[in-house]
Amino acid sequence: CRVINDLGLGKNVPIIMLSGKDGLFEEMRGKIAGATGFISKPFEPSTLIHTVEKYVS
């Protein structure tokens, strides 16, 4: 996330981080790195769809 944002490539594109680690600490690390959204694995397909729709619409 950090590299994408540093290059200016994520300026108008939401970045959703998928992680094998869960918990508030990991989610906060993703947000600090520049992620717009965060989903921890395993996840339901409906969770992914809802999250993508939330940031794309």
CSV table of C-alpha atoms in Angstrom, one decimal:
chain,number,residue,atom,x,y,z
A,1,CYS,CA,0.0,0.0,0.0
A,2,ARG,CA,2.7,2.4,1.0
A,3,VAL,CA,4.6,2.0,-2.3
A,4,ILE,CA,1.4,2.4,-4.4
A,5,ASN,CA,0.5,5.5,-2.5
A,6,ASP,CA,4.0,6.9,-2.6
A,7,LEU,CA,4.0,6.6,-6.4
A,8,GLY,CA,0.6,8.3,-6.6
A,9,LEU,CA,-1.0,5.3,-8.1
A,10,GLY,CA,-3.6,4.8,-5.3
A,11,LYS,CA,-4.8,8.4,-5.3
A,12,ASN,CA,-8.1,7.7,-6.9
A,13,VAL,CA,-8.2,3.9,-6.5
A,14,PRO,CA,-9.3,2.2,-3.2
A,15,ILE,CA,-6.9,-0.4,-1.9
A,16,ILE,CA,-8.5,-3.3,0.0
A,17,MET,CA,-6.0,-5.3,1.9
A,18,LEU,CA,-6.5,-9.1,2.3
A,19,SER,CA,-4.6,-10.6,5.2
A,20,GLY,CA,-4.2,-14.0,6.8
A,21,LYS,CA,-3.8,-12.2,10.1
A,22,ASP,CA,-6.8,-10.8,11.9
A,23,GLY,CA,-7.4,-8.4,14.7
A,24,LEU,CA,-7.6,-4.7,15.3
A,25,PHE,CA,-3.8,-4.3,15.4
A,26,GLU,CA,-3.4,-5.8,11.9
A,27,GLU,CA,-6.3,-3.7,10.5
A,28,MET,CA,-4.7,-0.6,11.9
A,29,ARG,CA,-1.4,-1.5,10.4
A,30,GLY,CA,-3.1,-1.8,7.0
A,31,LYS,CA,-4.8,1.6,7.4
A,32,ILE,CA,-1.5,3.2,8.4
A,33,ALA,CA,0.1,1.7,5.3
A,34,GLY,CA,-2.6,3.3,3.2
A,35,ALA,CA,-5.3,0.6,2.7
A,36,THR,CA,-8.8,1.9,2.3
A,37,GLY,CA,-10.3,-1.3,3.5
A,38,PHE,CA,-9.2,-4.5,5.3
A,39,ILE,CA,-10.5,-8.1,5.2
A,40,SER,CA,-8.9,-10.9,7.1
A,41,LYS,CA,-8.9,-14.5,5.8
A,42,PRO,CA,-10.8,-16.7,5.9
A,43,PHE,CA,-13.7,-14.5,4.6
A,44,GLU,CA,-17.1,-15.1,3.0
A,45,PRO,CA,-17.4,-14.1,-0.6
A,46,SER,CA,-20.3,-11.9,0.4
A,47,THR,CA,-17.9,-10.0,2.7
A,48,LEU,CA,-15.6,-9.3,-0.2
A,49,ILE,CA,-18.4,-8.2,-2.5
A,50,HIS,CA,-19.9,-5.9,0.1
A,51,THR,CA,-16.5,-4.3,0.8
A,52,VAL,CA,-15.7,-3.8,-2.8
A,53,GLU,CA,-19.1,-2.2,-3.4
A,54,LYS,CA,-18.7,0.0,-0.4
A,55,TYR,CA,-15.5,1.6,-1.8
A,56,VAL,CA,-16.3,1.5,-5.6
A,57,SER,CA,-19.8,2.9,-5.6
